[in-house]
Amino acid sequence: MTGYIFRRMLYAIPVLLGVNLLTFVLFFVVNTPDDMARMQLGAKRVTPEAIQKWKVERGYDKPLLWNDTQTGIVQATQTVFFEKSARLFVFDFGRADDQRDIATEMRTRMGPSLALAIPVFIVGMAVNITLALFVAFFRATRIDFWTVVACVAMMSISGLFYIIGGQYLISKLWSLVPISGYIDTLDAWRFLILPVCIGVISGVGSGTRWYRSIFLEEMSKDYVRTARAKGISEVAVMFRHVLGNALIPILTGAVVVIPLLFMGSLVSESFFGIPGLGSYTIDAIQSQDFAVVRAMVFIGSLLYVMGLLLTDLSYTWVDPRVRLE
Amino acid sequence: MWVILWTDGLVWLLCVALLLYVGYCLVDAHRRTPWRRVFSQRSAVIAAVVLLAFALIGLLDSLHYRAQLSTTSAEQRYSGEVRSALDWLLPHLRERNEKTYSAPLATHSFMRETIDLADGGVRRVFVRLRYGGAHLADPSQVWTDVVQRAGAGLIAAILGWCVVGLYVRTWYARMPQIKLRTAWCTIGVLSALCVPVLFLSTHYHVFGTDKVGQDVLYLALKSVRTSLAIGTLATLVMLPLGVVLGMMAGYFRGWVDDVIQYLYTTLNSIPGVLLIAATVLMMQVYIDTHPSLFPTAAQRADLRLLFLCMILGLTNWTGLARLLRGETLKLSTLDYIQAAHAFGVSHPRILLRHLLPNVMHLVIISLVMDFSGLVLAEAVLSYVGVGVDPSTTSFGTMINAARLEMAREPMVWWPLATVFIAMFVLVLSANLFADAVRDGFDPRLRHAPSD
């Protein structure tokens, strides 16, 4: 088992290297640092000195891959690739355009992100599974049909409308909770309750439909028919047999997103003014802070690779038939 | 002078390809059966009619031209503004701009304006709109006028509907399985809703006006093209990459499989929005540093839209590739492929003749399923700031502009409501159609159509 985990972690290295190379090519080769400087400083009246200053400030003035002016190992290290891309592997993200350290910023913003993402994830799953189980119990009836219709309708509404509608109705019209904002104490629940509810509601449509199809597939299996033939009541079949076995694909499917919860949610964080990683990313994109975007891309892919590993491991935990060699 | 923007050309190309496919299906009974199954479902027929209506708007808006400025002088001069056939058909929507916000069907401005009185004093009053209901001498007559115009529209719609009905009758005998009556009824409902709006729009702003006084109905119609372009053009990149790489990985296995799997794991591991953001940021730098490549603003905006479609395609092909890899892996162990090998059929020929037709249903299903997701993604991307060019009208940019006005008292609700309705109808019909296509094409569901 440990050997397997170790080998899987080794597999992650080429993937992360690939991500790094891709971002490097995107950020430094497709457009040279000169182009970036010109755009950030304003394309029209910009002097070569200003560009040079901008590049030196950010450390982009070195050669891209190979430094001919140096000797020995420094030839490879005194380069943009080594300083900006390879350093990501040791979580040295450098500084953002406002001169704050990106790694520290990420650590402080992780808390609010998780405070929003974890409840959305857990409550959302619980609601979706309950609803799906309910619908699967009443399969091929009018309840089933209309719930599925409602799910498709809910899937067809853009997530932005859920947020805008929720903010308008709950915060502005009824003044139940503040529209946006965040505090770092236990009182934060007042700010979090609306985004959590909206996050759950906006996922109900697709989630319920997806889990319903899993339940229905499980219910068409032979062992369920055998259980019914033995005279076990439908409720007992659902809870004792179907639910347990259907949880295997549900859990293994959900595990892959758990590490990504750290990234926070882009849209709802910025709508509700929660200072998490999602709103950090959006701010970086909007102010074109390339260093932050690069760091977030790296962190995101790292978390995804971790999620894949967790998925494989979770198969062995929940399904005794799977053995990892 | 006709202007062919990049996206126009590609959209029309896709249309031609679609028509060729339809023709191909019509002559080949084997290809026809799954589609017949699709259109024997009532929801699919309704969704298809609605989607066709959207497509019609989008296609009309994809014929661009630059108006001739002076007809008298010998040298031909064209205006720098690129217009579309839709603008030409509905000139009253494009030209009749108010000063700022006005409510749906309003005759007076939404906010009080200061006017100078004859005796030197000032008063703050609701002034009459420049165009909305301007033909009325007595603004209190507005509702009678609206009902009259809408009624005229309704009568016209019913007349048109009956004419369509005559055509449908002749088709009815030929295609008994297809729910033509449902299609006819959908057309009736659609035209009963749309024609009165069209009739009213000549003298009113049916859905109000936005901050700079543009008609919201017009903006919504323009957004349809952007949505459709994003939903369909992304497939241009996705389709070849996904099909070729996915099938190669499943067929050749070994190192080819490893390389392709590595490629899509790497691409997949970058969170979608971030990859799109990084690419769009870089593209923006490129556009900003090479202004000479883009003669008009419309061309620049259009190229940005095209890039966005390409990027969405690049980030979306991995799902299709994985699906096709699995299916090809399964199929290539079957006897008929072994037999083809034994006969000495070449690899490309096996892939093209023996494998591709057998995975085609997966390709069609996933293309149709992806459409609604892409339309929804556009709105979010535009909100994040990496979507279409701000000068391009799209549902995302409209939501962005309107959401800030929610705080205004009294509230400006009509832009959001319009976008909500338009997007909801478009995405809902796309979802319903996709479900029907999946049910019709998936061989596993063939014996249990009522899922």
Short mmCIF file of N, CA and C in Angstrom, two decimals, chain A residues 14-15 17-19 22 26-27 31 35-36 38-39 43 152-153 155-158 160-161 164 168 172 209 212 216 260 263 266-267 270-271 281-282 285-286 288 290 293 296-297 300-301 304-305 308, chain B residues 262 265-271 273-275 277-279 281-282 284-286 288-289 322 376 379-380 383-386 399 403 406-409 411 416 419-420 423-424 427-428 431-432 435 438 451:
data_model
loop_
_atom_site.label_atom_id
_atom_site.label_comp_id
_atom_site.label_asym_id
_atom_site.label_seq_id
_atom_site.Cartn_x
_atom_site.Cartn_y
_atom_site.Cartn_z
N PRO A 14 5.71 14.20 -13.24
CA PRO A 14 5.66 14.64 -14.65
C PRO A 14 4.44 15.50 -14.95
N VAL A 15 3.30 15.20 -14.31
CA VAL A 15 2.11 16.01 -14.57
C VAL A 15 2.35 17.46 -14.12
N LEU A 17 5.16 18.91 -13.68
CA LEU A 17 6.19 19.50 -14.54
C LEU A 17 5.55 19.98 -15.84
N GLY A 18 4.63 19.16 -16.36
CA GLY A 18 3.95 19.54 -17.59
C GLY A 18 3.15 20.82 -17.39
N VAL A 19 2.43 20.91 -16.27
CA VAL A 19 1.66 22.12 -15.98
C VAL A 19 2.57 23.33 -15.92
N LEU A 22 3.75 24.32 -19.30
CA LEU A 22 2.66 24.94 -20.05
C LEU A 22 2.48 26.40 -19.62
N LEU A 26 3.09 29.75 -21.79
CA LEU A 26 2.01 30.73 -21.94
C LEU A 26 2.46 32.12 -21.49
N PHE A 27 3.15 32.17 -20.33
CA PHE A 27 3.41 33.47 -19.73
C PHE A 27 4.70 34.11 -20.19
N ASN A 31 4.18 35.42 -25.10
CA ASN A 31 4.40 36.86 -24.99
C ASN A 31 5.65 37.07 -24.15
N ASP A 35 6.44 42.46 -23.73
CA ASP A 35 5.04 42.69 -24.10
C ASP A 35 4.19 42.94 -22.87
N MET A 36 4.42 42.10 -21.85
CA MET A 36 3.63 42.25 -20.63
C MET A 36 3.86 43.61 -20.00
N ARG A 38 4.81 46.33 -21.44
CA ARG A 38 4.22 47.38 -22.25
C ARG A 38 2.72 47.48 -21.99
N MET A 39 2.08 46.31 -21.81
CA MET A 39 0.65 46.37 -21.59
C MET A 39 0.31 46.90 -20.20
N ALA A 43 0.19 50.91 -23.31
CA ALA A 43 0.90 50.60 -24.55
C ALA A 43 1.51 51.82 -25.23
N VAL A 152 -34.10 19.57 -14.13
CA VAL A 152 -33.59 20.06 -15.42
C VAL A 152 -33.79 21.58 -15.49
N ALA A 153 -34.93 22.05 -14.99
CA ALA A 153 -35.16 23.49 -15.01
C ALA A 153 -34.14 24.20 -14.14
N MET A 155 -31.16 23.19 -13.40
CA MET A 155 -29.85 23.12 -14.05
C MET A 155 -29.70 24.19 -15.12
N SER A 156 -30.84 24.63 -15.67
CA SER A 156 -30.78 25.54 -16.80
C SER A 156 -30.65 27.00 -16.38
N ILE A 157 -30.61 27.24 -15.09
CA ILE A 157 -30.47 28.63 -14.62
C ILE A 157 -29.00 28.87 -14.29
N SER A 158 -28.48 29.95 -14.82
CA SER A 158 -27.07 30.27 -14.56
C SER A 158 -26.85 30.51 -13.07
N LEU A 160 -25.12 32.59 -11.67
CA LEU A 160 -25.13 34.02 -11.32
C LEU A 160 -26.51 34.45 -10.88
N PHE A 161 -27.55 33.88 -11.49
CA PHE A 161 -28.91 34.30 -11.14
C PHE A 161 -29.29 33.84 -9.75
N ILE A 164 -27.62 36.43 -7.52
CA ILE A 164 -28.25 37.74 -7.59
C ILE A 164 -29.65 37.69 -6.96
N TYR A 168 -30.85 39.58 -3.53
CA TYR A 168 -31.93 40.55 -3.60
C TYR A 168 -33.04 40.20 -2.62
N LYS A 172 -31.72 42.08 0.61
CA LYS A 172 -32.19 43.44 0.36
C LYS A 172 -33.66 43.58 0.73
N ARG A 209 -30.12 14.80 -10.02
CA ARG A 209 -30.30 14.01 -11.22
C ARG A 209 -29.20 12.97 -11.36
N ARG A 212 -29.62 10.30 -8.72
CA ARG A 212 -30.79 9.49 -9.05
C ARG A 212 -30.42 8.42 -10.07
N LEU A 216 -30.77 4.46 -9.58
CA LEU A 216 -31.60 3.64 -10.47
C LEU A 216 -30.78 2.50 -11.06
N LEU A 260 -9.80 20.16 -3.94
CA LEU A 260 -10.06 21.41 -4.67
C LEU A 260 -10.92 22.38 -3.87
N MET A 263 -9.42 25.69 -3.01
CA MET A 263 -9.35 26.79 -3.98
C MET A 263 -10.49 27.77 -3.82
N LEU A 266 -14.91 30.73 -7.13
CA LEU A 266 -14.57 32.01 -7.73
C LEU A 266 -15.72 33.01 -7.61
N VAL A 267 -16.88 32.62 -8.10
CA VAL A 267 -17.94 33.59 -8.28
C VAL A 267 -18.59 33.96 -6.95
N SER A 270 -16.52 36.24 -4.64
CA SER A 270 -16.38 37.65 -5.01
C SER A 270 -17.73 38.37 -4.92
N PHE A 271 -18.83 37.66 -5.16
CA PHE A 271 -20.15 38.29 -5.01
C PHE A 271 -20.41 38.64 -3.54
N THR A 281 -8.10 35.02 -6.60
CA THR A 281 -7.83 34.68 -8.00
C THR A 281 -8.52 35.66 -8.94
N ILE A 282 -9.79 35.95 -8.65
CA ILE A 282 -10.52 36.86 -9.53
C ILE A 282 -9.86 38.23 -9.55
N ILE A 285 -6.84 38.05 -11.68
CA ILE A 285 -7.14 38.01 -13.10
C ILE A 285 -7.53 39.40 -13.58
N GLN A 286 -8.34 40.09 -12.76
CA GLN A 286 -8.83 41.38 -13.22
C GLN A 286 -7.74 42.45 -13.21
N GLN A 288 -4.66 41.65 -13.69
CA GLN A 288 -3.63 41.04 -14.52
C GLN A 288 -2.32 40.86 -13.77
N PHE A 290 0.16 38.49 -13.03
CA PHE A 290 0.52 37.19 -13.59
C PHE A 290 1.12 36.25 -12.56
N VAL A 293 -1.69 34.45 -10.71
CA VAL A 293 -2.38 33.48 -11.56
C VAL A 293 -1.52 32.24 -11.73
N MET A 296 -1.63 30.18 -8.58
CA MET A 296 -2.91 29.49 -8.40
C MET A 296 -3.04 28.32 -9.35
N VAL A 297 -2.55 28.48 -10.58
CA VAL A 297 -2.59 27.36 -11.53
C VAL A 297 -1.81 26.18 -10.96
N GLY A 300 -3.66 24.68 -7.97
CA GLY A 300 -4.85 23.98 -8.45
C GLY A 300 -4.50 22.61 -9.01
N SER A 301 -3.45 22.54 -9.83
CA SER A 301 -3.13 21.25 -10.43
C SER A 301 -2.57 20.31 -9.39
N TYR A 304 -5.50 18.87 -7.67
CA TYR A 304 -6.21 17.92 -8.53
C TYR A 304 -5.51 16.57 -8.54
N VAL A 305 -4.18 16.61 -8.66
CA VAL A 305 -3.42 15.36 -8.68
C VAL A 305 -3.60 14.63 -7.35
N LEU A 308 -6.88 12.87 -7.46
CA LEU A 308 -6.85 11.61 -8.22
C LEU A 308 -6.30 10.48 -7.36
N TYR B 262 -1.17 11.19 -20.61
CA TYR B 262 -0.41 12.21 -19.90
C TYR B 262 -0.89 13.60 -20.30
N THR B 265 -4.33 14.29 -18.74
CA THR B 265 -4.28 14.47 -17.28
C THR B 265 -3.70 15.83 -16.95
N THR B 266 -2.64 16.21 -17.68
CA THR B 266 -2.01 17.50 -17.41
C THR B 266 -2.99 18.64 -17.66
N LEU B 267 -3.67 18.60 -18.80
CA LEU B 267 -4.59 19.68 -19.12
C LEU B 267 -5.75 19.71 -18.13
N ASN B 268 -6.22 18.52 -17.75
CA ASN B 268 -7.33 18.42 -16.84
C ASN B 268 -6.98 18.92 -15.46
N SER B 269 -5.69 18.78 -15.09
CA SER B 269 -5.32 19.09 -13.72
C SER B 269 -5.32 20.59 -13.45
N ILE B 270 -5.28 21.38 -14.51
CA ILE B 270 -5.36 22.83 -14.30
C ILE B 270 -6.84 23.18 -14.18
N PRO B 271 -7.25 23.84 -13.09
CA PRO B 271 -8.66 24.22 -12.98
C PRO B 271 -9.11 25.00 -14.20
N VAL B 273 -11.26 27.34 -15.16
CA VAL B 273 -11.34 28.79 -15.26
C VAL B 273 -9.95 29.40 -15.29
N LEU B 274 -9.02 28.82 -14.51
CA LEU B 274 -7.68 29.39 -14.44
C LEU B 274 -6.95 29.21 -15.76
N LEU B 275 -7.11 28.03 -16.37
CA LEU B 275 -6.45 27.80 -17.66
C LEU B 275 -7.00 28.80 -18.69
N ALA B 277 -8.41 31.63 -18.02
CA ALA B 277 -7.98 32.98 -17.65
C ALA B 277 -6.56 33.24 -18.10
N ALA B 278 -5.66 32.25 -17.84
CA ALA B 278 -4.27 32.44 -18.22
C ALA B 278 -4.15 32.64 -19.72
N THR B 279 -4.88 31.81 -20.48
CA THR B 279 -4.77 31.91 -21.94
C THR B 279 -5.36 33.22 -22.44
N LEU B 281 -5.67 36.03 -20.79
CA LEU B 281 -4.78 37.14 -20.42
C LEU B 281 -3.65 37.27 -21.42
N MET B 282 -3.08 36.13 -21.79
CA MET B 282 -1.98 36.17 -22.73
C MET B 282 -2.42 36.66 -24.10
N GLN B 284 -4.85 38.68 -24.61
CA GLN B 284 -5.09 40.11 -24.50
C GLN B 284 -3.79 40.89 -24.69
N VAL B 285 -2.72 40.36 -24.07
CA VAL B 285 -1.41 41.01 -24.24
C VAL B 285 -1.06 41.04 -25.72
N TYR B 286 -1.29 39.91 -26.39
CA TYR B 286 -0.95 39.81 -27.80
C TYR B 286 -1.75 40.84 -28.62
N ASP B 288 -3.15 43.58 -27.58
CA ASP B 288 -2.77 44.95 -27.23
C ASP B 288 -1.44 45.35 -27.84
N THR B 289 -0.53 44.39 -27.98
CA THR B 289 0.78 44.75 -28.52
C THR B 289 0.82 44.69 -30.04
N ARG B 322 -11.38 10.89 -23.29
CA ARG B 322 -11.38 9.79 -22.33
C ARG B 322 -12.50 8.80 -22.63
N LEU B 376 -23.68 28.45 -20.45
CA LEU B 376 -23.66 28.90 -19.06
C LEU B 376 -22.26 29.39 -18.68
N ALA B 379 -21.35 33.13 -19.38
CA ALA B 379 -21.80 34.16 -18.45
C ALA B 379 -20.82 34.30 -17.29
N VAL B 380 -20.38 33.16 -16.75
CA VAL B 380 -19.46 33.21 -15.62
C VAL B 380 -18.12 33.81 -16.05
N TYR B 383 -18.20 37.40 -16.31
CA TYR B 383 -18.19 38.03 -15.00
C TYR B 383 -16.79 38.08 -14.44
N VAL B 384 -16.04 36.99 -14.61
CA VAL B 384 -14.67 36.95 -14.09
C VAL B 384 -13.78 37.95 -14.84
N GLY B 385 -14.16 38.28 -16.05
CA GLY B 385 -13.37 39.25 -16.80
C GLY B 385 -12.51 38.61 -17.86
N VAL B 386 -12.73 37.33 -18.13
CA VAL B 386 -11.95 36.67 -19.17
C VAL B 386 -12.86 36.16 -20.29
N ILE B 399 -25.52 40.70 -17.92
CA ILE B 399 -25.71 40.45 -16.48
C ILE B 399 -24.77 41.34 -15.69
N ARG B 403 -26.24 43.86 -12.93
CA ARG B 403 -26.30 43.44 -11.53
C ARG B 403 -25.97 44.58 -10.59
N MET B 406 -28.96 46.57 -9.18
CA MET B 406 -29.93 45.99 -8.26
C MET B 406 -30.07 46.87 -7.03
N ALA B 407 -29.02 47.58 -6.68
CA ALA B 407 -29.04 48.38 -5.45
C ALA B 407 -29.84 49.66 -5.63
N ARG B 408 -30.13 50.02 -6.86
CA ARG B 408 -30.83 51.26 -7.12
C ARG B 408 -32.26 51.20 -6.57
N GLU B 409 -32.76 52.32 -6.14
CA GLU B 409 -34.12 52.35 -5.60
C GLU B 409 -34.92 53.40 -6.36
N MET B 411 -35.88 49.66 -8.10
CA MET B 411 -34.92 48.79 -8.75
C MET B 411 -35.10 48.73 -10.27
N LEU B 416 -32.07 42.32 -16.18
CA LEU B 416 -31.81 41.00 -15.61
C LEU B 416 -32.93 40.02 -15.95
N VAL B 419 -32.60 38.88 -19.59
CA VAL B 419 -31.51 37.92 -19.79
C VAL B 419 -31.88 36.59 -19.16
N PHE B 420 -32.50 36.65 -17.99
CA PHE B 420 -32.89 35.42 -17.31
C PHE B 420 -33.80 34.59 -18.20
N MET B 423 -31.91 33.32 -21.46
CA MET B 423 -30.94 32.27 -21.17
C MET B 423 -31.61 31.00 -20.71
N PHE B 424 -32.63 31.17 -19.87
CA PHE B 424 -33.32 30.00 -19.33
C PHE B 424 -33.95 29.20 -20.46
N VAL B 427 -31.08 27.53 -22.62
CA VAL B 427 -30.36 26.43 -21.98
C VAL B 427 -31.31 25.28 -21.67
N LEU B 428 -32.54 25.61 -21.27
CA LEU B 428 -33.49 24.54 -20.98
C LEU B 428 -33.78 23.72 -22.22
N ASN B 431 -30.85 21.57 -22.95
CA ASN B 431 -30.77 20.43 -22.04
C ASN B 431 -31.77 19.35 -22.42
N LEU B 432 -33.01 19.77 -22.70
CA LEU B 432 -34.05 18.80 -23.04
C LEU B 432 -33.68 18.06 -24.32
N ASP B 435 -30.93 15.56 -23.66
CA ASP B 435 -31.44 14.34 -23.01
C ASP B 435 -32.10 13.43 -24.02
N ARG B 438 -29.55 11.74 -26.15
CA ARG B 438 -28.90 10.67 -25.42
C ARG B 438 -29.80 9.44 -25.38
N ASP B 451 -37.01 6.48 -19.46
CA ASP B 451 -36.15 6.57 -18.28
C ASP B 451 -36.58 7.73 -17.40
#
